[in-house]
Amino acid sequence: SSRGRTAQQPETEQGCVRVKAAYYTDRLTTEDTFIYGDMPDPKIGPMQVLIRVKATAINRKDLFRREGAGGGGSPPFPFVDGLEVAGLVEAVGPEVTDRRVGQRVVATLPYGGYAELAAVNRAGTIPLPESLSFEEGASIPIVFLTSWYGLVKMARIEAGETVLVQSGGSGVGMAGIQIAKYFRTMVITTAGSDEKAARAREMGADLAINYQKQDFLPEVMRVTGGKGVEVVLESVGGDVLTKSIQALAPLGRLVTVGNSSRSSVAPDLNLVRRKNAIYTGFSLGGQMYYGGVMLELAKIIDLCGQGKMRTVVDRVFPLKEASEAHRYVAERRNFGKVVLRP
């Protein structure tokens, strides 16, 4: 059995078990692609840890990847999705010296989170404070890192500026609102319902605009006295991206971190130039390749553990209901993060 086994204890045929996972065997467009069944225990290398997963969170990239639009080439089938987990260290590789069996950790991984066990590089793990639940821990890395890099590292927000965070009900938007407020800026956000707009204000947004009822662009210009905003965190694409550029003040900065609308509309770079603005993109996957991500995640986890920022877990589904959970996210019914519990 994998339970309690360390890397120094060899796996025997009698002791090998198969763990439950939500996986799929080909890229298909429907949520019902998922199979809930047995998969072999993941193996760990010398610098890896085995995590007993207590919670794993859904990201929009999971949906894109399931549909063949996530990039990164063809995954190994059968494919277990999942980019972030929280749980207990089950075993450690022989070269890992700073993680111990039974330790609470949060981790990022390229795939494999939708399972009872996950093999993770030690460098991809951060200790999880007791003040945070496993569900909270699993919901932090991807969205908070994306917003943190977009606002802090790329846009370099400063106190007193006005920041427009698009899609405030999404995980990235929820994180972006709080990060922008932590740096003492005025925050304007958009949401798809009055309920989500109200919750965005509870998270700290100074103004939340229901884009189903009101065009956000004239409202942004009204609130800023016709000047526009210094910074935009944009993740929707299409017309929202176009209007976000229009909402920029001269010398403003816009960071695009996604294209959830899957629109092919190109940004108006001529307008960017006329405003002497900065238009830049950010990919968390690319940043993980370049390095430094886990140092920033440690800062974020610490801030959340102290209560200076908080994640929002909208709903927790059992792992066997991964199909329904993906459908819930695809229909944009969530505010914040949706979590799977093995």
XYZ file of C-alpha atoms in Angstrom:
342
model
C 0.000 0.000 0.000
C 1.168 3.510 -0.698
C -0.089 4.643 2.707
C 2.896 5.269 4.958
C 5.441 4.091 2.392
C 8.628 6.150 2.116
C 10.905 6.300 -0.874
C 13.359 4.113 1.010
C 10.772 1.321 1.342
C 10.566 -0.610 -1.952
C 7.156 -1.162 -3.453
C 6.189 -4.806 -3.643
C 3.663 -6.441 -5.926
C 1.558 -7.450 -2.927
C 1.675 -3.913 -1.529
C 0.823 -1.971 -4.674
C -2.645 -0.428 -4.756
C -4.434 1.587 -7.364
C -5.669 5.015 -6.339
C -8.898 6.704 -7.348
C -8.604 9.463 -9.915
C -10.738 11.465 -12.323
C -9.173 11.030 -15.757
C -9.953 10.969 -19.449
C -8.589 8.916 -22.315
C -8.886 11.431 -25.164
C -9.553 15.121 -25.682
C -13.301 15.542 -25.923
C -15.481 18.609 -25.591
C -18.029 17.404 -23.055
C -17.654 17.431 -19.294
C -18.846 13.816 -19.210
C -15.498 12.774 -20.678
C -14.243 12.133 -17.144
C -13.916 8.596 -15.833
C -13.772 8.093 -12.084
C -11.733 4.971 -11.511
C -8.469 3.342 -10.567
C -5.035 4.491 -11.641
C -1.610 3.121 -10.649
C 0.163 4.746 -7.724
C 2.358 7.611 -8.968
C 6.088 6.958 -8.563
C 8.386 9.581 -7.055
C 11.953 10.421 -7.974
C 14.860 11.358 -5.698
C 13.817 15.033 -5.442
C 10.066 14.484 -5.346
C 7.416 14.053 -2.664
C 4.246 12.000 -2.739
C 1.203 13.935 -1.538
C -1.970 12.449 -0.121
C -4.330 14.914 -1.792
C -6.958 16.424 0.474
C -8.144 19.030 -2.036
C -7.441 20.015 -5.636
C -8.802 23.103 -7.372
C -10.235 23.591 -10.867
C -8.763 26.202 -13.189
C -10.097 27.352 -16.539
C -6.970 25.912 -18.150
C -8.230 22.488 -17.034
C -11.336 23.018 -19.154
C -9.327 24.266 -22.127
C -6.916 21.350 -21.889
C -9.758 18.837 -21.741
C -11.092 20.334 -24.966
C -7.714 20.303 -26.694
C -7.209 24.064 -26.469
C -4.799 24.259 -23.557
C -1.563 24.170 -25.525
C 1.544 22.337 -24.480
C 1.230 19.460 -26.931
C -0.543 16.168 -26.486
C -0.716 14.959 -22.866
C -0.090 11.340 -21.868
C -3.306 9.318 -21.908
C -5.024 8.322 -19.720
C -4.693 11.905 -18.478
C -5.231 13.110 -14.908
C -5.763 16.889 -14.909
C -5.155 19.280 -12.015
C -2.553 22.017 -11.513
C -2.716 22.636 -7.756
C -3.268 20.511 -4.674
C -3.113 20.644 -0.905
C -2.607 17.647 1.332
C -0.227 15.663 3.495
C 3.223 14.432 2.537
C 2.929 10.660 2.185
C 6.504 9.864 1.171
C 9.723 11.704 0.332
C 12.484 10.967 -2.171
C 15.928 10.057 -0.784
C 17.396 13.475 -1.670
C 14.610 15.524 -0.057
C 15.735 16.828 3.328
C 13.301 19.645 4.130
C 9.946 17.892 3.809
C 8.672 15.235 6.172
C 5.980 12.585 6.116
C 2.744 13.995 7.545
C 3.600 17.631 6.762
C 0.795 19.881 5.452
C 1.724 21.329 2.051
C 0.277 23.145 -0.944
C 1.778 22.336 -4.334
C 1.733 23.198 -8.024
C 2.241 20.532 -10.670
C 1.920 20.281 -14.473
C -0.899 17.711 -14.161
C -2.056 14.898 -11.890
C -3.990 16.763 -9.193
C -7.382 15.076 -9.696
C -6.360 12.011 -7.687
C -5.884 10.636 -4.198
C -2.092 10.696 -4.601
C 0.124 13.088 -6.555
C 3.860 13.034 -7.241
C 5.292 16.554 -7.047
C 8.775 18.013 -7.334
C 9.906 19.145 -3.902
C 10.552 22.616 -5.384
C 6.846 22.854 -6.202
C 5.720 22.551 -2.570
C 5.137 25.148 0.139
C 4.246 24.395 3.787
C 0.568 25.106 4.478
C -0.163 27.044 7.703
C -2.613 25.525 10.168
C -4.713 28.669 9.807
C -5.681 27.623 6.272
C -7.826 24.621 5.396
C -6.789 22.184 2.681
C -9.598 23.532 0.487
C -8.322 27.089 0.949
C -4.730 26.038 0.327
C -5.532 24.260 -2.922
C -7.437 27.282 -4.221
C -4.584 29.778 -3.816
C -1.595 29.061 -6.115
C -2.727 29.501 -9.709
C -5.094 32.469 -9.413
C -3.149 34.393 -6.783
C 0.161 33.902 -8.578
C -1.398 35.005 -11.876
C -2.850 38.172 -10.349
C 0.242 38.848 -8.227
C 2.597 38.694 -11.184
C 0.202 40.646 -13.396
C -0.309 43.491 -10.944
C 2.838 43.555 -8.823
C 5.614 42.298 -11.099
C 4.386 43.351 -14.530
C 2.193 46.435 -13.960
C 4.071 47.495 -10.804
C 0.997 49.027 -9.192
C 1.503 51.889 -6.765
C -0.570 53.239 -3.894
C -3.119 55.809 -4.968
C -3.544 54.490 -8.503
C -6.853 53.297 -9.948
C -6.926 49.667 -11.087
C -9.543 47.957 -13.253
C -9.792 44.225 -12.541
C -11.913 42.473 -15.146
C -14.161 39.522 -14.227
C -14.151 40.090 -10.480
C -16.162 36.912 -9.877
C -13.479 34.662 -11.339
C -10.651 33.204 -9.305
C -8.114 35.553 -10.900
C -10.463 38.504 -10.419
C -11.146 37.629 -6.780
C -7.404 37.479 -6.120
C -6.696 40.603 -8.177
C -9.174 42.728 -6.216
C -7.499 41.846 -2.924
C -3.939 42.238 -4.182
C -4.745 45.661 -5.615
C -6.358 46.737 -2.329
C -3.406 45.365 -0.341
C -1.226 47.817 -2.287
C -3.663 50.637 -1.411
C -5.131 51.342 -4.820
C -8.682 52.213 -5.843
C -10.252 49.132 -7.448
C -12.945 49.001 -10.108
C -14.152 45.572 -11.184
C -16.762 43.970 -13.421
C -19.077 41.040 -12.718
C -21.864 39.178 -14.487
C -24.635 39.597 -11.901
C -25.743 41.857 -9.085
C -24.911 39.100 -6.604
C -21.349 38.749 -7.907
C -20.946 42.524 -7.952
C -22.018 42.690 -4.310
C -19.566 39.953 -3.352
C -16.796 41.735 -5.229
C -17.465 44.827 -3.117
C -17.255 42.627 -0.017
C -13.794 41.554 -1.214
C -12.737 45.210 -1.258
C -13.675 46.575 -4.683
C -14.543 50.272 -4.523
C -16.840 49.965 -7.539
C -18.315 46.792 -9.058
C -20.130 47.075 -12.394
C -22.648 44.472 -13.549
C -21.681 44.225 -17.208
C -24.963 42.479 -18.019
C -26.784 45.715 -17.200
C -24.243 48.427 -17.813
C -21.380 49.108 -20.213
C -18.323 49.308 -17.980
C -16.366 51.709 -20.222
C -18.487 54.867 -19.807
C -18.837 54.140 -16.080
C -15.061 53.831 -15.689
C -14.548 57.103 -17.545
C -17.208 58.819 -15.442
C -15.680 57.680 -12.158
C -12.172 58.715 -13.223
C -13.295 62.105 -14.531
C -12.589 61.127 -18.120
C -8.957 60.282 -17.395
C -9.162 56.472 -17.341
C -7.382 53.985 -15.109
C -3.655 53.602 -14.587
C -3.732 49.782 -14.604
C -5.937 47.044 -16.074
C -5.757 43.336 -15.195
C -7.516 41.661 -18.143
C -8.391 37.981 -18.555
C -11.429 37.905 -20.852
C -10.258 39.015 -24.297
C -12.404 40.095 -27.233
C -14.534 43.202 -26.815
C -13.611 43.374 -23.134
C -9.945 43.684 -24.072
C -10.761 46.341 -26.684
C -12.719 48.453 -24.196
C -10.078 47.875 -21.513
C -7.492 49.544 -23.754
C -9.923 52.421 -24.288
C -10.308 52.688 -20.496
C -6.551 53.162 -20.006
C -5.253 56.550 -18.984
C -2.319 58.011 -20.912
C 0.878 56.188 -19.819
C -1.294 53.423 -18.371
C -0.387 49.729 -18.143
C -2.538 46.805 -19.236
C -1.607 43.211 -18.450
C -3.504 40.444 -20.194
C -3.372 37.094 -18.375
C -5.923 35.089 -20.342
C -8.631 34.884 -22.981
C -11.556 33.153 -21.317
C -13.895 34.317 -24.108
C -11.645 32.523 -26.638
C -12.053 35.508 -28.913
C -9.785 36.006 -31.925
C -10.237 39.805 -31.823
C -6.808 41.455 -31.903
C -5.933 44.293 -29.503
C -5.879 47.844 -30.876
C -2.140 48.447 -30.650
C -2.470 51.755 -32.489
C -4.521 53.068 -29.573
C -1.935 51.677 -27.151
C 0.747 53.664 -28.967
C -1.320 56.850 -29.080
C -1.714 56.665 -25.308
C 1.988 55.878 -24.774
C 0.638 52.980 -22.751
C 2.210 49.626 -21.943
C 0.453 46.480 -23.185
C 1.945 43.224 -21.971
C 1.001 39.604 -21.510
C 1.709 37.175 -18.714
C 1.718 33.373 -18.674
C 2.124 31.623 -15.335
C 3.279 28.475 -17.103
C 6.009 30.454 -18.822
C 7.035 32.078 -15.542
C 7.319 28.676 -13.886
C 9.829 27.791 -16.596
C 11.789 30.998 -15.972
C 11.773 30.469 -12.196
C 11.123 32.400 -9.004
C 7.448 31.471 -8.761
C 7.570 29.557 -5.491
C 9.254 32.438 -3.665
C 6.302 34.616 -4.598
C 3.835 31.876 -3.648
C 5.443 31.637 -0.208
C 4.777 35.373 0.280
C 1.158 34.940 -0.817
C 0.573 31.907 1.416
C 2.011 33.865 4.342
C -0.303 36.835 3.672
C -3.322 34.537 3.421
C -2.267 32.670 6.548
C -2.132 35.988 8.432
C -5.584 36.935 7.134
C -4.304 39.929 5.146
C -5.783 38.360 2.012
C -8.196 35.475 1.718
C -9.214 33.024 -0.906
C -12.858 32.319 -1.694
C -13.919 28.696 -2.093
C -17.257 28.853 -3.854
C -18.097 25.156 -3.771
C -16.493 21.793 -2.999
C -17.371 18.748 -5.120
C -16.396 15.135 -4.430
C -13.687 14.044 -6.872
C -16.067 11.544 -8.442
C -18.225 14.514 -9.513
C -15.450 16.140 -11.569
C -17.727 16.239 -14.619
C -20.382 18.237 -12.799
C -17.732 20.503 -11.285
C -16.312 21.302 -14.735
C -19.822 22.037 -15.991
C -20.390 24.376 -13.030
C -17.229 26.345 -13.870
C -17.935 26.353 -17.626
C -21.338 27.939 -16.948
C -19.624 30.651 -14.853
C -21.807 29.916 -11.850
C -18.941 30.280 -9.389
C -17.610 33.258 -7.477
C -14.025 32.411 -6.652
C -12.687 28.871 -6.751
C -14.247 25.437 -7.190
C -12.504 22.602 -5.392
C -12.525 18.805 -5.755
C -12.138 16.645 -2.653
C -10.819 13.074 -3.121
